[in-house]
XYZ file of C-alpha atoms in Angstrom:
126
model
C -85.513 52.528 91.822
C -84.877 49.715 89.812
C -81.278 49.795 89.539
C -78.305 49.825 92.281
C -74.689 49.781 92.384
C -72.185 47.865 94.141
C -68.180 48.023 94.292
C -66.493 44.817 92.941
C -62.758 44.711 93.994
C -62.274 41.869 91.320
C -63.601 44.089 88.726
C -61.900 47.028 90.343
C -64.985 49.491 89.555
C -68.687 49.943 90.600
C -71.314 47.439 88.932
C -74.568 48.538 87.797
C -77.193 45.934 88.731
C -80.899 45.373 88.995
C -82.289 46.194 92.321
C -83.741 42.604 92.037
C -81.898 39.396 90.975
C -83.095 36.121 91.125
C -80.462 33.441 91.801
C -81.377 29.769 91.405
C -78.618 28.694 94.095
C -77.902 29.941 97.556
C -75.172 30.102 99.778
C -73.962 26.615 100.966
C -75.549 24.788 97.911
C -73.393 22.195 96.074
C -73.377 22.631 92.133
C -71.784 21.490 89.149
C -70.717 22.857 86.038
C -72.826 22.186 82.700
C -70.055 21.925 80.381
C -66.911 21.182 82.674
C -66.275 18.362 85.003
C -65.881 20.304 88.338
C -68.286 20.819 91.363
C -68.568 23.199 94.320
C -70.050 24.885 97.056
C -71.612 28.654 96.673
C -69.864 30.675 98.768
C -70.934 34.376 97.394
C -73.164 35.555 94.672
C -72.982 38.505 92.403
C -76.300 39.563 90.878
C -74.740 40.373 87.291
C -71.190 39.726 86.138
C -68.828 41.464 88.390
C -65.132 40.304 87.388
C -62.535 42.027 85.404
C -62.759 42.616 81.641
C -59.712 40.649 81.009
C -61.274 37.452 82.673
C -64.343 37.916 80.513
C -62.577 38.447 77.299
C -60.263 35.185 77.870
C -63.665 33.171 77.709
C -64.068 31.926 73.999
C -66.433 34.613 72.323
C -68.956 31.603 71.421
C -68.721 30.533 75.035
C -69.035 33.586 76.773
C -72.042 34.051 79.261
C -74.494 36.675 79.342
C -73.638 39.636 81.814
C -76.958 40.065 83.032
C -77.657 37.070 85.299
C -76.048 36.097 88.472
C -72.572 34.745 88.932
C -71.404 32.601 91.863
C -68.459 32.101 93.669
C -67.556 28.525 94.177
C -65.182 26.691 96.416
C -64.482 24.191 93.309
C -62.909 20.814 93.133
C -62.330 18.450 90.410
C -60.256 14.848 90.242
C -57.057 16.667 90.073
C -57.427 20.007 92.570
C -59.076 22.350 94.626
C -59.765 25.935 93.521
C -62.118 29.216 93.300
C -64.389 29.534 90.363
C -66.518 32.021 89.218
C -69.514 30.797 87.151
C -72.554 32.199 85.338
C -76.188 30.714 86.469
C -76.151 29.258 82.927
C -73.676 27.274 83.311
C -74.594 25.539 86.720
C -76.799 22.763 87.933
C -77.677 21.309 91.095
C -75.277 18.441 92.198
C -77.153 15.275 91.959
C -74.317 13.371 93.967
C -75.412 15.424 97.117
C -72.036 14.432 98.934
C -69.949 17.067 100.480
C -67.187 18.930 98.587
C -63.667 18.509 99.381
C -61.990 21.677 99.266
C -59.395 22.760 102.097
C -61.243 26.174 102.742
C -64.856 24.513 103.303
C -64.654 24.534 107.050
C -63.439 28.002 107.306
C -66.778 29.448 105.801
C -69.230 26.711 106.602
C -70.218 24.432 109.322
C -71.314 20.744 108.559
C -72.659 19.557 105.672
C -76.246 18.261 105.966
C -79.432 17.766 103.664
C -77.265 18.080 100.983
C -75.813 21.544 101.791
C -73.604 23.387 103.915
C -74.992 25.911 106.747
C -72.561 29.267 106.595
C -70.503 29.791 109.998
C -72.824 31.980 112.456
C -69.849 34.279 112.823
C -69.905 35.015 108.811
C -73.858 35.802 109.001
C -75.376 39.099 109.267
């Protein structure tokens, strides 16, 4: 079997995905957007696009990322605010600053920041 499915609450439907996907970043990694000035910590990963069609269609057509790549849920920040972002792998880079992320929800999901990344709270791991 080379395909699997999972239910996405954001999309409101089942998503067809490859049985294996190669995510460049892991949960707890600090990343920054390739085009826009924000950074964040990864707290979840979808193996392929798993958000709503409205969300996807709102992206200008010439900037829409491919659907067949990992998408990352981030606790994100910029100079003005903190928020949750959903970003394709092609638009993320490792964060060269290496500092912690100042998002109010970080401590709900992660333990201490060490060696350039966060460790997921033990109570949230399998």
